CSV table of C-alpha atoms in Angstrom, one decimal:
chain,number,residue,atom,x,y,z
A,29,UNK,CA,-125.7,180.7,-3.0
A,30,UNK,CA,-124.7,183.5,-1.0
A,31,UNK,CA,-120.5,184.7,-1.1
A,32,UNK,CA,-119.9,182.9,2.6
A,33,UNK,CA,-121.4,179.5,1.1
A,34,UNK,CA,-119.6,179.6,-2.1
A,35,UNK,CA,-116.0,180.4,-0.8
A,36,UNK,CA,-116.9,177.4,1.7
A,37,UNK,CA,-117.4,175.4,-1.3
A,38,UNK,CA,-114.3,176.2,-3.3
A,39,UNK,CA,-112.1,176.2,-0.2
A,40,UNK,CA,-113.5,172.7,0.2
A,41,UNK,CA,-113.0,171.4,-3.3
A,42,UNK,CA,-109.5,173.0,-3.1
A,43,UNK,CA,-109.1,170.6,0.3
A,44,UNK,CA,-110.2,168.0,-1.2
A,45,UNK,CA,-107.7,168.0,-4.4
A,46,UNK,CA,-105.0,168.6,-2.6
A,47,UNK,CA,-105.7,165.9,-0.2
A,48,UNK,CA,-106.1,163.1,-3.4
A,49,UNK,CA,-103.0,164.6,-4.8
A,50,UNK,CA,-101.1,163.9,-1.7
A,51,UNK,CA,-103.0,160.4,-1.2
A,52,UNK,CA,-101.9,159.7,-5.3
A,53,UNK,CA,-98.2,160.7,-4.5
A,54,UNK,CA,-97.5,158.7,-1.3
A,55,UNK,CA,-99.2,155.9,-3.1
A,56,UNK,CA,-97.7,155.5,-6.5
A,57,UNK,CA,-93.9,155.9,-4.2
A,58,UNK,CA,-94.9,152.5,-2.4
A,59,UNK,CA,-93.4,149.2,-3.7
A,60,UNK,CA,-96.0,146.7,-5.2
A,61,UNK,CA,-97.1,143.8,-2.8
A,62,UNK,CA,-94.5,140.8,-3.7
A,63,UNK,CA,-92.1,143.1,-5.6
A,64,UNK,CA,-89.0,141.5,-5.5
A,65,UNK,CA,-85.1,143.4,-5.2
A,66,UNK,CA,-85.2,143.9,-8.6
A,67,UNK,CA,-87.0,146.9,-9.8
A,68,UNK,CA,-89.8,146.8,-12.0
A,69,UNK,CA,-89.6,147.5,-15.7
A,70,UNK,CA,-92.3,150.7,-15.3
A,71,UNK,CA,-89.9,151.9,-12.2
A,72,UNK,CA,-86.7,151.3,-14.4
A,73,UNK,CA,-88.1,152.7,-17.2
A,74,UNK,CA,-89.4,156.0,-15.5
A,75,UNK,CA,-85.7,156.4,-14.2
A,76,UNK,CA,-84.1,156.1,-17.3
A,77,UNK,CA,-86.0,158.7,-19.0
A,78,UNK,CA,-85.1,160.8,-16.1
A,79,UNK,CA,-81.5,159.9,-16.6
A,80,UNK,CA,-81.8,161.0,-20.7
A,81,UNK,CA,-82.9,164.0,-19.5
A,82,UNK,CA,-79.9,165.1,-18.1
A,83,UNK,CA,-77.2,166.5,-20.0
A,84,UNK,CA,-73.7,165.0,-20.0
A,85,UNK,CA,-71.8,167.6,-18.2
A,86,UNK,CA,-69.0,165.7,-17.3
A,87,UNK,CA,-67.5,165.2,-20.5
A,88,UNK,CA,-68.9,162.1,-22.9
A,89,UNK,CA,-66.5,159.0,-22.1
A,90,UNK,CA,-64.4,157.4,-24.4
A,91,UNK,CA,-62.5,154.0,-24.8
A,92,UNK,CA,-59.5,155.4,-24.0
A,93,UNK,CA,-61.1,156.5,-20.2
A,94,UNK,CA,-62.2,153.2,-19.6
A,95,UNK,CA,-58.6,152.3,-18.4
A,96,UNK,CA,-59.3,155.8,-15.5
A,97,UNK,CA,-61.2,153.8,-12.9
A,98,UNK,CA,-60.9,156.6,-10.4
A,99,UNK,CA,-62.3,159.1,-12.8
A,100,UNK,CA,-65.1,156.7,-14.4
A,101,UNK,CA,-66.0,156.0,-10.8
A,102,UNK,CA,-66.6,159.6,-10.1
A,103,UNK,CA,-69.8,159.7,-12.6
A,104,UNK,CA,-72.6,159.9,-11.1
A,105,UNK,CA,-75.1,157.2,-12.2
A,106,UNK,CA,-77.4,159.7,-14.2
A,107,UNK,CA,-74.1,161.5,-15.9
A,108,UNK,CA,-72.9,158.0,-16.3
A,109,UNK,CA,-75.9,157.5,-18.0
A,110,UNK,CA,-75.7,160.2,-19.9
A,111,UNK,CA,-72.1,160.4,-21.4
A,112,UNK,CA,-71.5,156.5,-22.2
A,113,UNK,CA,-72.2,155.6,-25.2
A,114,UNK,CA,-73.9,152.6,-26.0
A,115,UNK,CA,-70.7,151.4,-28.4
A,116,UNK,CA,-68.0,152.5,-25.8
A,117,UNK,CA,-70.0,150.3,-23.3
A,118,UNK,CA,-69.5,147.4,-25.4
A,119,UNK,CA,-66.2,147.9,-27.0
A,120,UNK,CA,-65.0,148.0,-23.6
A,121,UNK,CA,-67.1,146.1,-21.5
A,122,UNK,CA,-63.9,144.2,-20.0
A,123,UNK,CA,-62.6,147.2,-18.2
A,124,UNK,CA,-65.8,148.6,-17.2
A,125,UNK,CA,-66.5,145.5,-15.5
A,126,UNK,CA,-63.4,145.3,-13.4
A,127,UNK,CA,-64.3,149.3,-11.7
A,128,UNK,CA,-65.4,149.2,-8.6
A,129,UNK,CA,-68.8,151.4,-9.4
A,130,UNK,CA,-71.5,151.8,-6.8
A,131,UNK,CA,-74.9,149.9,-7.1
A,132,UNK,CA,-76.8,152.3,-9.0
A,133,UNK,CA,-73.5,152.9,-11.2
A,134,UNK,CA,-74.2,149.2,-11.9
A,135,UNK,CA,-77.6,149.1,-12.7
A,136,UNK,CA,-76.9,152.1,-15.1
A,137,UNK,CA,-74.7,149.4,-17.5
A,138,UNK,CA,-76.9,146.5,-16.8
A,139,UNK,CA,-80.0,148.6,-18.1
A,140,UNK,CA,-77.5,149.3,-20.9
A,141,UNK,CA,-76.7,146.0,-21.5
A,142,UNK,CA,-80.2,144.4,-21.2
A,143,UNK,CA,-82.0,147.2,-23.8
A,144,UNK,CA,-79.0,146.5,-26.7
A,145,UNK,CA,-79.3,142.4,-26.1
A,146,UNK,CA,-83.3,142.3,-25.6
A,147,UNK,CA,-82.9,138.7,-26.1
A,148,UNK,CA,-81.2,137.8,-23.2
A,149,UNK,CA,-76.9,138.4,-23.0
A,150,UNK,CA,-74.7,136.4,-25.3
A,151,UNK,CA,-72.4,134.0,-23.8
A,152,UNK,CA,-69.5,136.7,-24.6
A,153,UNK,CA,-71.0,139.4,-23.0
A,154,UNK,CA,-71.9,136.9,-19.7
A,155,UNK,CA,-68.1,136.4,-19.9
A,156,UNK,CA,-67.1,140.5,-19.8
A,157,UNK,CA,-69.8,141.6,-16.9
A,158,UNK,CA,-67.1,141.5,-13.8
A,159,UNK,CA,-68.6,143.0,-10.9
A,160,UNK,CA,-72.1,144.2,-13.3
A,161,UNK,CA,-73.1,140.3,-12.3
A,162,UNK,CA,-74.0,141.7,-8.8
A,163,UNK,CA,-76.8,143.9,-9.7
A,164,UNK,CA,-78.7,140.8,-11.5
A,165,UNK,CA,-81.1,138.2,-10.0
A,166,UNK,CA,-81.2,134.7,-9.7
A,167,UNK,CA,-84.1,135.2,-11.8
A,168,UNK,CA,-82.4,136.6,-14.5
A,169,UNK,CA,-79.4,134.2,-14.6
A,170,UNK,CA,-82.0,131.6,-15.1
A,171,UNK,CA,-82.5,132.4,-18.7
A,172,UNK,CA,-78.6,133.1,-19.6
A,173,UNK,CA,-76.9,130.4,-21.6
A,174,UNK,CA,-73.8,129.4,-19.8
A,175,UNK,CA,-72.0,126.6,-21.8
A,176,UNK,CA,-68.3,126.9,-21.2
A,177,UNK,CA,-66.2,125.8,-18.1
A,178,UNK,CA,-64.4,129.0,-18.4
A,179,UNK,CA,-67.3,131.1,-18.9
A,180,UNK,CA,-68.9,129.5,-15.3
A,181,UNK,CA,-65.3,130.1,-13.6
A,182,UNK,CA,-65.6,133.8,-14.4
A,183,UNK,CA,-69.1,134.9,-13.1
A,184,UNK,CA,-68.3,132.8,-10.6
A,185,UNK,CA,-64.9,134.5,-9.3
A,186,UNK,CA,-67.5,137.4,-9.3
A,187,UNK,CA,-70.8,136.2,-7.8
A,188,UNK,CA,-72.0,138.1,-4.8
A,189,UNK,CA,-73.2,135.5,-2.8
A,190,UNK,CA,-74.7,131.5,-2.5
A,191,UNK,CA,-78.0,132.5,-4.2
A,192,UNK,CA,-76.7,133.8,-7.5
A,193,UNK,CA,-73.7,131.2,-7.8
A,194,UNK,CA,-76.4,128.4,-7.0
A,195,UNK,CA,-78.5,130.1,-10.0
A,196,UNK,CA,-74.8,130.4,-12.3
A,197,UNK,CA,-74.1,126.5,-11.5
A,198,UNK,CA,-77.6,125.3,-12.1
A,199,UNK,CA,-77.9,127.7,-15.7
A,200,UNK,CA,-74.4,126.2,-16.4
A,201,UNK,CA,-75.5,122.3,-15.6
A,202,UNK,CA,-78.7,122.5,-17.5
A,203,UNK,CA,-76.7,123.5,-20.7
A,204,UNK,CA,-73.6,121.7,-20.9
A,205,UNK,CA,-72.2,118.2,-20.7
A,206,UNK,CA,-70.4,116.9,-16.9
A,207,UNK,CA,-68.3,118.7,-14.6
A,208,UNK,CA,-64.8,118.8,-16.3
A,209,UNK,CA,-62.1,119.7,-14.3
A,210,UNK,CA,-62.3,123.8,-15.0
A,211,UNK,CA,-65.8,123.0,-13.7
A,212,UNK,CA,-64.7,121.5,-10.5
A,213,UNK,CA,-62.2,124.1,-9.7
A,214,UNK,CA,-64.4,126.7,-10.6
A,215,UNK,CA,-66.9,125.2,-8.2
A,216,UNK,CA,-65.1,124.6,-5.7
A,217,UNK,CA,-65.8,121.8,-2.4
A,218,UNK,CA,-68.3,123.6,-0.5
A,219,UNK,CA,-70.4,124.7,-3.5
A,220,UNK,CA,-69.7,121.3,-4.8
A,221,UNK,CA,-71.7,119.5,-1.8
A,222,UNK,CA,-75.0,121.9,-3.0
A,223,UNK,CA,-75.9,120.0,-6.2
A,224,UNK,CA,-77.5,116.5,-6.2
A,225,UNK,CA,-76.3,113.1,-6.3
A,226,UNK,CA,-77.1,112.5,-9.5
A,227,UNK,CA,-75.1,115.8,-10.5
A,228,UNK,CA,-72.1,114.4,-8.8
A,229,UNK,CA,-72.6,110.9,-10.5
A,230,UNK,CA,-71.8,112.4,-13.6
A,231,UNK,CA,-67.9,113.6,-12.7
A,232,UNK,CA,-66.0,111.6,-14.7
A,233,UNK,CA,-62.4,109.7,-12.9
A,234,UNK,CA,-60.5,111.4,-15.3
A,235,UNK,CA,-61.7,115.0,-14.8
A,236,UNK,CA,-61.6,114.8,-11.0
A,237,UNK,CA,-57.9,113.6,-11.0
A,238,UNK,CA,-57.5,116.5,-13.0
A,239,UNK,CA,-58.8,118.5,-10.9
A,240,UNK,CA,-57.5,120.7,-7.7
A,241,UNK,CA,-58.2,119.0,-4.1
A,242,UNK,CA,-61.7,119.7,-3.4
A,243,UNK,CA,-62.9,120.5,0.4
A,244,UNK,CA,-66.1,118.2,1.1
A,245,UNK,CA,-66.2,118.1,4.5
A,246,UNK,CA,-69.8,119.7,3.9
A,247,UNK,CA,-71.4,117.1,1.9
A,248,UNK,CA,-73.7,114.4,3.0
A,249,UNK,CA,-72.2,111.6,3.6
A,250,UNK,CA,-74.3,110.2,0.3
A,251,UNK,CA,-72.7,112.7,-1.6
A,252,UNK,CA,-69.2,111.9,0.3
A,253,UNK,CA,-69.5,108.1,-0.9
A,254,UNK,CA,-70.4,108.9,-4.1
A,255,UNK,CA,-66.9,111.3,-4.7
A,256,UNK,CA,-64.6,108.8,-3.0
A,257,UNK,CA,-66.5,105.9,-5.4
A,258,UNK,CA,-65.4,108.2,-8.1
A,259,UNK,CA,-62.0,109.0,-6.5
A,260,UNK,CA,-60.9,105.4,-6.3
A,261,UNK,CA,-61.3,104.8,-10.0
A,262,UNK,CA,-59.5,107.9,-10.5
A,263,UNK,CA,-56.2,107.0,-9.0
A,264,UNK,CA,-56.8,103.3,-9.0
A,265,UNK,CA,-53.2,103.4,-11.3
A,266,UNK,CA,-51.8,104.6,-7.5
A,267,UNK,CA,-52.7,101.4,-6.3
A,268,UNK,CA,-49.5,99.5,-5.8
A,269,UNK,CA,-48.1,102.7,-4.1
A,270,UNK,CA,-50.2,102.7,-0.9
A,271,UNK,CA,-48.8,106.3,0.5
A,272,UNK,CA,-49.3,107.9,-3.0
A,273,UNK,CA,-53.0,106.3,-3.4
A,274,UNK,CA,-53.9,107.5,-0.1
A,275,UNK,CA,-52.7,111.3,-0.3
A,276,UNK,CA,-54.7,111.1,-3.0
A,277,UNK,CA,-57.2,110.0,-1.9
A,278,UNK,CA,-57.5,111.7,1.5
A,279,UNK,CA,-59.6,114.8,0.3
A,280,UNK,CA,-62.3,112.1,-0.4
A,281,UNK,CA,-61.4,109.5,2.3
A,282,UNK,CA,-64.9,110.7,4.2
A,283,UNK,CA,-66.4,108.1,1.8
A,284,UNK,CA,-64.6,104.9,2.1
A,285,UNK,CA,-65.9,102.0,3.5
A,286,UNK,CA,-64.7,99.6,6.1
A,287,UNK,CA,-63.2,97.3,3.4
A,288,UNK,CA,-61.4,100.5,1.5
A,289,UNK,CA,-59.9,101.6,4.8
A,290,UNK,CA,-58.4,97.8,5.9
A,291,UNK,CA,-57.2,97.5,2.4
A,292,UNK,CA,-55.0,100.8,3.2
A,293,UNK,CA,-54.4,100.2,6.8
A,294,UNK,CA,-51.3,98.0,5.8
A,295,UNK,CA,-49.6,100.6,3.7
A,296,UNK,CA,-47.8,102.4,6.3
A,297,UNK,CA,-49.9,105.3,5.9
A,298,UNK,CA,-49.7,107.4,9.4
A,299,UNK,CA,-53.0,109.0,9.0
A,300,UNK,CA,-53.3,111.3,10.6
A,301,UNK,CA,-56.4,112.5,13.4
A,302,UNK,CA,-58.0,115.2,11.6
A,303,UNK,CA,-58.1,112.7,8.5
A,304,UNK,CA,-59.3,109.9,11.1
A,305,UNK,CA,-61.9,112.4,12.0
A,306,UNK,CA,-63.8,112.8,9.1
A,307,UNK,CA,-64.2,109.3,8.4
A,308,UNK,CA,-67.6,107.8,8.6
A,309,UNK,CA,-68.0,107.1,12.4
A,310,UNK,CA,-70.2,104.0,11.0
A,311,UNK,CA,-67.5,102.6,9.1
A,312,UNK,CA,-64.9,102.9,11.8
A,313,UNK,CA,-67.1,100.6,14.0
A,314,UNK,CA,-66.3,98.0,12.0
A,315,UNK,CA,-62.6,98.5,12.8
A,316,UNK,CA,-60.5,96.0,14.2
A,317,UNK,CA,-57.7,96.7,16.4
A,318,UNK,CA,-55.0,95.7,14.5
A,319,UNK,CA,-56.7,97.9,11.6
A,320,UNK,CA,-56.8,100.8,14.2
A,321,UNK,CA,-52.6,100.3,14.8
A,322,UNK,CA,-51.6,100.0,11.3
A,323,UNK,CA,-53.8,102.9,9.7
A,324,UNK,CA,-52.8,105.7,12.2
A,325,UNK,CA,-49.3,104.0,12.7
A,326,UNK,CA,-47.1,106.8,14.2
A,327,UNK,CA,-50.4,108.9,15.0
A,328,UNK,CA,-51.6,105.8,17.3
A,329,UNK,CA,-51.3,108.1,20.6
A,330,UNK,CA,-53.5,110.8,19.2
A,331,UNK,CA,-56.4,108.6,19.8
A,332,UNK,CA,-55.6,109.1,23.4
A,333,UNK,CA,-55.0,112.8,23.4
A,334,UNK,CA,-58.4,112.9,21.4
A,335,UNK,CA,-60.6,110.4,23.5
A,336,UNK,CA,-63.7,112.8,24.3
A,337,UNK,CA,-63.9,112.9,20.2
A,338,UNK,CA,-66.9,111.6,18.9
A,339,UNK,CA,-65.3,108.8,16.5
A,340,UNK,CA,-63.1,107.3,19.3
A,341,UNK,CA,-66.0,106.9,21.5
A,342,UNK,CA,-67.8,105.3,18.9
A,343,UNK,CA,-65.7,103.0,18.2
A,344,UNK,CA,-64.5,102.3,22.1
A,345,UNK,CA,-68.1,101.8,22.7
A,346,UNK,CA,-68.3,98.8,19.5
A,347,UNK,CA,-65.3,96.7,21.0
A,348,UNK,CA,-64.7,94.9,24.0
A,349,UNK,CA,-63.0,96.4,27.7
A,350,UNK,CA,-60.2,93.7,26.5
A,351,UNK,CA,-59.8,95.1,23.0
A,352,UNK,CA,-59.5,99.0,23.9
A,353,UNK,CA,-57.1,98.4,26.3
A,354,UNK,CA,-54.9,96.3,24.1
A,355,UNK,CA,-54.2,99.4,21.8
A,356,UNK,CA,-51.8,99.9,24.8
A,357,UNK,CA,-52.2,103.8,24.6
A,358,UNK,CA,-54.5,104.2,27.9
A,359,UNK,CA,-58.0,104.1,26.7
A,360,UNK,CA,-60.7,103.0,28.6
A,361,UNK,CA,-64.4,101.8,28.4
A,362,UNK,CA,-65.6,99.9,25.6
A,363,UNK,CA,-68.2,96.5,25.9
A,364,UNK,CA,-68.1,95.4,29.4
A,365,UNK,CA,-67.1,91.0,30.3
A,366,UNK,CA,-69.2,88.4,31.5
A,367,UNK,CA,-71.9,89.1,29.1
A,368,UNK,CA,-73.5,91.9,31.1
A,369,UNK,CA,-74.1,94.3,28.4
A,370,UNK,CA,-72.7,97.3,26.9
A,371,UNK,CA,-72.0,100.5,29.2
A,372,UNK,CA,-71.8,103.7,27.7
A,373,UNK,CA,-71.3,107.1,29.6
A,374,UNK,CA,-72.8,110.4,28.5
A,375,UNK,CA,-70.9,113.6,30.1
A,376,UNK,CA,-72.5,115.0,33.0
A,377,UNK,CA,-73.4,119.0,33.6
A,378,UNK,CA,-70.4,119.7,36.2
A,379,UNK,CA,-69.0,116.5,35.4
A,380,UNK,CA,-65.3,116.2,36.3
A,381,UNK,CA,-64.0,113.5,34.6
A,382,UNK,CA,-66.4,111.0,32.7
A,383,UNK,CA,-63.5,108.1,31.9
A,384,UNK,CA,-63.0,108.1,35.8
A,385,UNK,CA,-66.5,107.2,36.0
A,386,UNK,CA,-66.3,104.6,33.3
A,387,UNK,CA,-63.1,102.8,34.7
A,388,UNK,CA,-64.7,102.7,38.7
A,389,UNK,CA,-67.8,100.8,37.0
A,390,UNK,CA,-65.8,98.7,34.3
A,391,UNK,CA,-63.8,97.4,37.6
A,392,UNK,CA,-67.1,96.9,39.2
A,393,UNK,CA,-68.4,94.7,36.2
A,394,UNK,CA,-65.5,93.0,36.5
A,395,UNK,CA,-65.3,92.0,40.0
A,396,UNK,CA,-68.7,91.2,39.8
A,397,UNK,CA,-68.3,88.5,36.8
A,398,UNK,CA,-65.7,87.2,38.5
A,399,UNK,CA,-67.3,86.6,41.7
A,400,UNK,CA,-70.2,85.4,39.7
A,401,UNK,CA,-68.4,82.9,37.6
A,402,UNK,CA,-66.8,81.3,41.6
A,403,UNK,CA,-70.4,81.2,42.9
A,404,UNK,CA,-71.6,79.0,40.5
């Protein structure tokens, strides 16, 4: 092989290394296929003995700087790494958890915190972690042991978002007894309404009368007659005090039925329209009149001012021309006379006025029944 030739083939070999080197690089920096936010224990790993490389040159931290948020905070995650000790972390894990520390300041104590309790975290530690519950996945939660109301209010306070407090609730629910009252208020309505029916069916009457007011507009209306089944037993001794019983009531009043509304309606109760509102349009149907006066009382004429609201016109359009208008209060509509069937309106694109509509043609109907009933 003559000089030319064999430089050409070294110059090619040398090509061709540096070529699978770069290929070997970009590709070992790419995530996995189906690699999820949390990192992978090779990746983690790999980090963490590049961390312990690195000297603690910030000065190695004590329990008595775990009270110095600002100066903790200024560690860097790989000095952090390198200057807390592992029985400092511990010792201390209260205050550590209450700094406001970046991500990766985070995921420098969780590592911390997973490689001393390989067995998963004790219920006391799960109690300690603050804001260090951000940096773990549903995933993780999953195997946690969450038994105590109090623990479940606390990595609640802190969860980072609906994903990771459904995985808290669910972990908590699969290891203790029913929602006591710290449950419920640790809960809270709108998380509440998440769980299933037959989660809620285990709330006991004297732990949600216990409880704070809980917000379930949310809910299903399943769910919203299960907690106002539950509600009524729990302030059933409010009974003979109709105003009482129904404040108390009222978070849960989305789930009463016909029958639990007209046994309040003649309590003098003024309820109000936003409470009228969120009643079960279905159940309001079946309304009477007089039911109608005596449950919104002094809040009568806010059926008026409401009108275009989707539970008045449901119940206008169940009743009779002759029944809306004898609430006296100037609504119109409702089943037309004579038998001739049941008008409703829908509003119009550019539509100026759909009750203007709905008089004209209820006067129309009217006319018309009349002059039918002469002509025969």
């Amino acid at each position: 092989m003559g000089n030319t030739s064999m430089s050409n083939w070294i110059f090619s070999v040398k090509l061709i290394a540096v070529i699978i080197a770069s290929f070997w690089t970009i590709l070992s920096a790419q995530p996995s296929l189906g690699e999820n936010t949390s990192q992978s224990s090779s990746q983690m790993l790999f980090k963490r003995r590049m961390r312990r490389a690195t000297d603690c040159t910030m000065g190695f931290i004590s329990g008595e700087m775990t009270s110095n948020s600002l100066r903790l905070a200024s560690y860097s995650a790989s000095q952090l790494d390198a200057c807390l000790n592992n029985n400092v972390l511990l010792a201390n894990l209260t205050q550590l958890g209450q700094i406001a520390f970046s991500r990766d300041q985070l995921l420098v104590l969780k590592e911390k915190l997973d490689e001393i309790h390989t067995g998963g975290l004790p219920e006391e530690r799960i109690r300690q972690l603050g804001f260090i519950i951000t940096v773990y996945v549903p995933e993780e939660i999953s195997v946690w042991n969450i038994t105590n109301a109090d623990t479940l209010a606390l990595v609640l306070n802190n969860s980072p978002n609906l994903n990771t407090s459904k995985a808290i609730i669910s972990n908590y629910l699969q290891r203790s007894g029913p929602l006591d009252a710290v449950a419920l208020d640790a809960i809270g309505g709108p998380l509440l309404c998440t769980l299933s029916e037959e989660n809620l069916r285990t709330i006991l009457p004297s732990e949600l009368k216990k409880a704070r007011p809980l917000n379930i507009s949310t809910c299903t209306q399943a769910k919203k007659d299960i907690l106002f089944g539950i509600a009524k037993v729990a302030f059933q001794d409010l009974a003979g005090d109709p105003k009482a019983y129904f404040n108390q009531l009222k978070p849960y009043i989305g789930g009463a039925q016909a029958s639990d509304l007209q046994r309040l309606a003649p309590g003098n109760i003024n309820m109000d329209f936003q409470t009228f509102s969120s009643l079960n349009p279905v159940e309001v149907e079946k309304l009477t009149v007089q039911n109608i006066r005596d449950l919104l009382g002094n809040n009568l004429n806010s059926l008026k001012k409401n009108e275009d609201h989707e539970i008045v016109r449901r119940w206008v359009n169940s009743h009779t021309v002759d029944e809306v208008t004898s609430l006296g209060i100037g609504l119109s509509g409702g089943i037309s006379p004579a038998g001739l069937g049941n008008f409703s309106f829908q509003e119009l694109p550019g539509s100026a006025s759909v009750n203007s509509y709905s008089l004209l043609l209820s006067i129309c109907v009217t006319v018309m029944g009349i002059t039918l009933q002469h002509l025969s």
